[in-house]
CSV table of C-alpha atoms and ligand atoms in Angstrom, one decimal:
chain,number,residue,atom,x,y,z
A,476,MET,CA,17.2,-18.3,6.8
A,477,LYS,CA,16.6,-14.0,6.2
A,478,VAL,CA,15.8,-12.1,3.2
A,479,ILE,CA,17.5,-9.3,1.8
A,480,SER,CA,16.7,-6.6,-0.9
A,481,THR,CA,17.8,-4.1,-2.9
A,482,GLU,CA,16.2,-0.1,-2.4
A,483,LYS,CA,13.5,-0.2,-4.8
A,484,SER,CA,11.9,-3.7,-3.6
A,485,GLN,CA,12.1,-2.9,0.4
A,486,ILE,CA,8.0,-3.2,0.7
A,487,LEU,CA,7.8,-6.4,-1.3
A,488,ALA,CA,10.7,-7.8,0.5
A,489,THR,CA,9.5,-6.9,3.8
A,490,SER,CA,5.7,-8.5,2.6
A,491,LEU,CA,7.6,-11.6,1.8
A,492,ALA,CA,9.8,-11.8,5.0
A,493,ARG,CA,6.6,-12.1,6.9
A,494,ALA,CA,5.2,-14.6,4.8
A,495,LEU,CA,8.0,-16.9,5.2
A,496,LYS,CA,8.4,-15.7,9.3
A,497,VAL,CA,11.6,-14.4,9.0
A,498,PRO,CA,13.7,-11.5,9.5
A,499,VAL,CA,14.8,-8.8,7.0
A,500,VAL,CA,18.3,-7.9,6.9
A,501,ASP,CA,19.6,-4.6,7.4
A,502,VAL,CA,21.5,-2.1,4.7
A,503,LYS,CA,22.6,1.3,4.3
A,504,TYR,CA,22.9,2.4,0.9
A,505,SER,CA,24.9,5.4,-0.4
A,506,ARG,CA,26.9,6.8,-3.1
A,507,PHE,CA,30.5,7.8,-3.5
A,508,PRO,CA,30.8,11.4,-4.7
A,509,ASP,CA,31.3,10.2,-8.5
A,510,GLY,CA,28.0,8.4,-8.1
A,511,GLU,CA,29.1,4.9,-7.8
A,512,GLN,CA,26.7,2.9,-5.7
A,513,TYR,CA,27.9,1.0,-2.2
A,514,LEU,CA,25.9,-0.9,0.1
A,515,VAL,CA,26.8,-2.5,4.0
A,516,ALA,CA,24.3,-5.4,4.3
A,517,GLY,CA,24.0,-6.3,8.3
A,518,GLU,CA,24.5,-9.9,10.0
A,519,LEU,CA,23.8,-12.2,6.9
A,520,ASP,CA,22.3,-15.8,7.2
A,521,ASP,CA,24.2,-18.7,5.5
A,522,GLU,CA,20.8,-19.0,3.3
A,523,THR,CA,19.7,-15.7,2.5
A,524,ILE,CA,16.6,-14.8,-0.4
A,525,ILE,CA,17.6,-11.9,-2.1
A,526,VAL,CA,15.2,-9.7,-3.8
A,527,GLY,CA,15.7,-7.4,-6.0
A,528,SER,CA,13.7,-6.1,-9.5
A,529,VAL,CA,15.6,-4.5,-12.6
A,530,VAL,CA,13.7,-1.6,-12.6
A,531,ASP,CA,16.2,0.4,-14.5
A,532,ASN,CA,20.0,0.7,-14.5
A,533,ASP,CA,21.3,1.6,-11.1
A,534,ALA,CA,18.9,-1.1,-9.9
A,535,PHE,CA,20.6,-3.7,-11.9
A,536,VAL,CA,24.2,-2.6,-10.7
A,537,GLN,CA,23.0,-2.1,-6.9
A,538,LEU,CA,21.7,-5.7,-7.0
A,539,LEU,CA,25.4,-7.3,-8.5
A,540,LEU,CA,26.6,-5.6,-5.6
A,541,MET,CA,24.0,-7.2,-3.6
A,542,ILE,CA,24.3,-11.0,-4.4
A,543,ASP,CA,28.4,-10.3,-4.0
A,544,ALA,CA,27.6,-9.0,-0.6
A,545,CYS,CA,26.1,-11.9,0.3
A,546,ASP,CA,28.5,-14.5,-0.5
A,547,SER,CA,27.2,-17.5,0.1
A,548,SER,CA,26.4,-20.4,-2.3
A,549,ASP,CA,23.3,-21.3,-1.2
A,550,ASN,CA,21.4,-17.7,-1.7
A,551,GLN,CA,18.3,-17.6,-3.5
A,552,LEU,CA,17.5,-14.9,-5.9
A,553,VAL,CA,14.0,-13.1,-6.5
A,554,LEU,CA,14.1,-11.0,-9.6
A,555,PRO,CA,10.0,-10.4,-9.4
A,556,TYR,CA,10.6,-8.0,-12.6
A,557,MET,CA,13.1,-8.6,-15.2
A,558,GLY,CA,13.9,-5.3,-17.3
A,559,TYR,CA,15.9,-6.2,-20.6
A,560,ALA,CA,13.9,-9.4,-20.9
A,561,ARG,CA,11.6,-7.7,-23.8
A,562,GLN,CA,15.6,-8.0,-25.9
A,563,ASP,CA,15.0,-11.6,-25.9
A,564,LYS,CA,16.2,-12.4,-29.1
A,565,ARG,CA,18.7,-11.1,-31.8
A,566,PHE,CA,16.6,-9.3,-33.9
A,567,ARG,CA,19.4,-8.1,-36.5
A,568,GLN,CA,23.1,-8.2,-36.5
A,569,GLY,CA,24.9,-6.9,-34.1
A,570,GLU,CA,22.5,-6.6,-31.5
A,571,PRO,CA,22.9,-8.3,-27.8
A,572,VAL,CA,20.3,-10.6,-27.0
A,573,SER,CA,19.8,-8.5,-23.9
A,574,ALA,CA,17.6,-11.0,-21.5
A,575,ARG,CA,20.9,-13.0,-21.9
A,576,ALA,CA,23.2,-10.7,-20.6
A,577,ILE,CA,21.5,-9.8,-17.6
A,578,ALA,CA,20.4,-13.7,-16.9
A,579,ARG,CA,24.1,-14.9,-17.3
A,580,ALA,CA,25.3,-11.8,-14.6
A,581,LEU,CA,22.8,-12.5,-12.0
A,582,SER,CA,23.6,-16.2,-12.2
A,583,ARG,CA,27.0,-15.8,-10.9
A,584,GLY,CA,26.9,-16.1,-6.7
A,585,VAL,CA,23.3,-17.9,-6.1
A,586,LEU,CA,21.7,-21.6,-6.2
A,587,GLU,CA,18.2,-20.9,-7.9
A,588,ILE,CA,16.6,-17.7,-9.3
A,589,ILE,CA,12.8,-17.0,-9.1
A,590,THR,CA,11.3,-14.7,-11.4
A,591,VAL,CA,7.3,-13.6,-11.8
A,592,ASN,CA,6.0,-13.2,-15.4
A,593,ILE,CA,9.1,-13.0,-17.0
A,594,HIS,CA,8.2,-11.7,-20.5
A,595,GLU,CA,9.0,-14.9,-22.1
A,596,LYS,CA,9.0,-18.2,-20.7
A,597,GLU,CA,12.4,-19.0,-22.9
A,598,VAL,CA,14.3,-16.3,-21.2
A,599,LEU,CA,14.4,-18.8,-18.2
A,600,LYS,CA,17.4,-20.7,-20.0
A,601,TYR,CA,20.1,-18.0,-20.4
A,602,PHE,CA,20.1,-18.3,-16.5
A,603,GLY,CA,23.1,-20.5,-15.2
A,604,VAL,CA,21.5,-21.8,-12.6
A,605,PRO,CA,17.9,-23.0,-11.9
A,606,ALA,CA,14.8,-20.7,-12.4
A,607,ARG,CA,11.8,-21.1,-11.9
A,608,ASN,CA,8.6,-18.5,-13.1
A,609,ILE,CA,5.4,-18.0,-11.5
A,610,SER,CA,2.2,-15.9,-13.2
A,611,LEU,CA,0.2,-13.4,-10.8
A,612,ALA,CA,-2.4,-13.9,-13.8
A,613,ARG,CA,-5.0,-15.6,-10.8
A,614,ASP,CA,-4.3,-13.1,-8.4
A,615,ILE,CA,-5.3,-10.1,-10.8
A,616,GLY,CA,-8.4,-11.9,-11.3
A,617,LEU,CA,-9.1,-12.3,-7.5
A,618,TYR,CA,-8.7,-8.6,-7.3
A,619,ILE,CA,-10.9,-8.2,-10.3
A,620,LYS,CA,-13.5,-9.8,-8.5
A,621,THR,CA,-13.2,-7.1,-5.3
A,622,LEU,CA,-14.4,-4.4,-8.0
A,623,ASN,CA,-18.0,-6.3,-7.9
A,624,LEU,CA,-18.3,-5.7,-12.0
A,625,ASP,CA,-21.3,-7.0,-13.3
A,626,ASN,CA,-20.2,-9.6,-15.8
A,627,PRO,CA,-16.6,-8.2,-17.2
A,628,LEU,CA,-14.7,-9.0,-20.6
A,629,ILE,CA,-11.1,-9.4,-19.8
A,630,LEU,CA,-9.1,-8.7,-23.0
A,631,ALA,CA,-5.8,-8.9,-23.5
A,632,PRO,CA,-4.1,-6.3,-26.3
A,633,ASP,CA,-2.8,-9.3,-28.5
A,634,GLU,CA,-3.1,-12.8,-29.1
A,635,GLY,CA,0.6,-13.1,-27.2
A,636,ALA,CA,-1.1,-12.6,-24.3
A,637,LEU,CA,-4.4,-14.2,-24.5
A,638,THR,CA,-3.4,-17.0,-22.1
A,639,PHE,CA,-2.6,-14.4,-19.7
A,640,ALA,CA,-5.8,-13.1,-19.9
A,641,GLU,CA,-7.4,-16.8,-20.0
A,642,HIS,CA,-5.8,-17.2,-16.4
A,643,VAL,CA,-6.9,-13.8,-15.8
A,644,ALA,CA,-10.7,-15.1,-16.6
A,645,SER,CA,-10.8,-18.2,-14.9
A,646,ALA,CA,-10.9,-16.7,-11.4
A,647,GLY,CA,-14.1,-15.5,-11.8
A,648,GLY,CA,-15.8,-17.6,-15.2
A,649,TRP,CA,-15.9,-14.2,-17.1
A,650,ASP,CA,-15.3,-14.0,-20.8
A,651,PHE,CA,-11.9,-13.1,-22.4
A,652,ASP,CA,-10.6,-12.4,-25.8
A,653,HIS,CA,-8.0,-10.4,-27.6
A,654,LEU,CA,-7.7,-7.4,-29.7
A,655,GLU,CA,-6.9,-8.3,-33.3
A,656,LYS,CA,-5.8,-5.4,-35.6
A,657,THR,CA,-7.0,-5.2,-39.1
A,658,ARG,CA,-5.2,-2.7,-41.8
A,659,LEU,CA,-8.0,-1.2,-44.0
A,660,SER,CA,-5.8,0.9,-45.8
A,661,GLY,CA,-2.1,2.0,-45.8
A,662,VAL,CA,-2.9,4.7,-42.9
A,663,GLU,CA,-5.6,3.2,-41.4
A,664,VAL,CA,-6.0,0.7,-39.1
A,665,LYS,CA,-9.1,-1.2,-37.4
A,666,MET,CA,-8.7,-3.0,-33.7
A,667,THR,CA,-11.5,-4.6,-32.3
A,668,PRO,CA,-12.1,-7.4,-29.5
A,669,LYS,CA,-11.6,-11.0,-32.1
A,670,GLN,CA,-14.9,-12.9,-31.2
A,671,LEU,CA,-16.7,-10.9,-28.2
A,672,CYS,CA,-18.7,-7.5,-28.5
A,673,ALA,CA,-17.6,-5.1,-25.9
A,674,ALA,CA,-21.0,-2.5,-26.2
A,675,SER,CA,-22.5,-2.1,-22.5
A,676,ARG,CA,-19.5,-4.2,-20.9
A,677,SER,CA,-16.9,-3.4,-18.1
A,678,VAL,CA,-13.9,-4.2,-20.3
A,679,VAL,CA,-10.5,-5.4,-18.5
A,680,ILE,CA,-7.5,-5.2,-20.3
A,681,VAL,CA,-5.0,-7.1,-19.2
A,682,ASP,CA,-0.9,-7.4,-20.3
A,683,ASP,CA,2.5,-8.5,-18.4
A,684,ILE,CA,3.8,-4.8,-18.5
A,685,ILE,CA,2.5,-1.6,-18.8
A,686,SER,CA,5.2,0.4,-20.1
A,687,THR,CA,4.4,4.0,-22.1
A,688,GLY,CA,0.7,3.0,-21.3
A,689,GLY,CA,0.5,3.6,-24.9
A,690,THR,CA,-0.7,0.5,-26.2
A,691,ILE,CA,-3.7,0.2,-23.4
A,692,ALA,CA,-4.6,3.5,-24.1
A,693,THR,CA,-5.6,3.6,-27.7
A,694,ALA,CA,-7.2,0.2,-26.7
A,695,ALA,CA,-9.4,1.9,-24.7
A,696,GLY,CA,-10.2,4.5,-26.9
A,697,ILE,CA,-11.7,2.4,-29.4
A,698,LEU,CA,-13.5,0.2,-27.0
A,699,TYR,CA,-15.0,3.5,-25.6
A,700,GLU,CA,-15.9,4.3,-29.9
A,701,GLN,CA,-17.1,0.5,-29.4
A,702,GLY,CA,-19.9,1.8,-26.6
A,703,ALA,CA,-17.7,-0.1,-23.9
A,704,LYS,CA,-19.3,1.3,-20.4
A,705,ASP,CA,-15.8,0.9,-18.3
A,706,VAL,CA,-12.2,0.7,-19.3
A,707,PHE,CA,-9.8,-1.0,-16.7
A,708,ALA,CA,-6.4,-1.3,-16.7
A,709,ALA,CA,-4.2,-4.4,-15.2
A,710,CYS,CA,-0.8,-5.7,-15.4
A,711,VAL,CA,1.8,-7.4,-13.2
A,712,HIS,CA,4.3,-5.0,-13.9
A,713,GLY,CA,3.9,-1.3,-14.1
A,714,VAL,CA,6.8,0.2,-15.6
A,715,LEU,CA,4.4,3.7,-15.5
A,716,THR,CA,7.6,5.3,-17.8
A,717,GLY,CA,7.1,9.2,-18.3
A,718,GLY,CA,3.7,10.3,-18.1
A,719,ALA,CA,2.2,6.7,-18.5
A,720,TYR,CA,-0.2,6.5,-15.6
A,721,ALA,CA,-1.5,10.5,-15.7
A,722,HIS,CA,-1.7,9.1,-20.2
A,723,LEU,CA,-3.9,5.9,-19.4
A,724,LYS,CA,-5.9,8.1,-16.9
A,725,ALA,CA,-6.7,10.4,-19.6
A,726,ALA,CA,-7.8,8.1,-21.8
A,727,GLY,CA,-10.4,6.8,-19.6
A,728,ILE,CA,-8.8,4.0,-17.8
A,729,ARG,CA,-11.2,4.1,-14.7
A,730,GLU,CA,-8.6,2.3,-12.4
A,731,ILE,CA,-4.8,1.0,-13.2
A,732,ILE,CA,-4.3,-2.1,-11.3
A,733,CYS,CA,-0.4,-3.5,-10.9
A,734,SER,CA,1.5,-5.6,-8.4
A,735,ASP,CA,4.5,-4.8,-6.5
A,736,THR,CA,7.3,-6.2,-8.5
A,737,ILE,CA,7.6,-2.6,-9.1
A,738,GLU,CA,6.8,-0.6,-6.4
A,739,ARG,CA,4.0,1.9,-7.1
A,740,GLY,CA,1.1,3.8,-5.9
A,741,CYS,CA,-1.1,1.6,-7.8
A,742,SER,CA,0.5,-1.9,-6.5
A,743,LYS,CA,-2.5,-3.5,-5.7
A,744,ILE,CA,-1.6,-7.2,-5.7
A,745,THR,CA,1.0,-8.4,-4.2
A,746,ALA,CA,3.6,-11.2,-5.4
A,747,ALA,CA,5.1,-11.7,-1.8
A,748,ASP,CA,2.7,-14.9,-0.9
A,749,GLN,CA,3.3,-16.8,-4.0
A,750,ILE,CA,6.7,-16.6,-3.9
A,751,ALA,CA,7.0,-17.1,-0.3
A,752,HIS,CA,4.4,-20.5,-1.4
A,753,THR,CA,7.4,-21.5,-4.0
A,754,ILE,CA,10.3,-20.8,-1.6
A,755,LYS,CA,8.7,-23.0,0.8
A,756,LYS,CA,8.3,-26.0,-1.7
A,757,GLY,CA,11.8,-26.2,-2.1
B,1375,R5P,C1,5.1,-6.1,-24.9
B,1375,R5P,O1,5.5,-7.3,-25.3
B,1375,R5P,C2,4.2,-6.3,-23.8
B,1375,R5P,O2,3.8,-7.2,-23.4
B,1375,R5P,C3,3.2,-4.9,-23.5
B,1375,R5P,O3,2.1,-5.5,-24.1
B,1375,R5P,C4,4.5,-3.7,-23.6
B,1375,R5P,O4,5.3,-3.7,-22.8
B,1375,R5P,C5,3.3,-2.5,-23.5
B,1375,R5P,O5,4.6,-1.3,-23.9
B,1375,R5P,P1,3.4,0.1,-23.8
B,1375,R5P,O6,2.2,0.3,-22.0
B,1375,R5P,O7,4.0,0.9,-23.7
B,1375,R5P,O8,2.2,-0.2,-25.3
């Protein structure tokens, strides 16, 4: 067995290879003058673990090229972050189900797929091969433990992320809740934790993805108004588009925590150990 990765998933792939005690395949990535991508993989194995997050369109094309270059029906694909997964339904006539389009394309040429905190588990059915999803919720909880916060409140930004918050909170037996929006008037919306009070507490807002940071920055402002002591933000996939990191810091977020499914300066949690465990289980 060997591990190979696209350009933007090299750090996670190297950690995964270390956890599996297998070598990493050397790859040369380049471009033609017109911008088209090209790659050459070093010596492959019959069983290769291909690691590549779809963080942008280039990363998607590179992953397709890599699956083709590896060319063995025994290969597994590790898809740590699946871009386009949020468009998982046809909301209006004429739209694509983008998650399905990406899933179908990536299923050709691999035996199995492993995803990490895929935005919606229903998307797994769109892959044309068996697909398993792992969750880093507990790993985020274990990282929060190292911050030694006094009785933190783990907060989901909406009800949809409540189960995720519950799993994070289980690492330390902490309280968890979700924010609830109440419309006060046509223009005024109140956002507050549904059951618990944030006053004088350290609050960790947890979500699967931080994209623009807008959701968490708004929530942080409200929590500080309600007397929260400190607000932290933790997610699996730090998309952090545009000026998201600076926006969150300006909103008073004490620390931004994400995993290495997308490699960032604030990637403090690795998905490698859980992925290795899942691969070893078979
Ligand atoms: C949405 O469904 C996701 O779970 C996140 O809540 C969302 O992507 C966060 O987006 P943003 O950081 O742009 O507010």
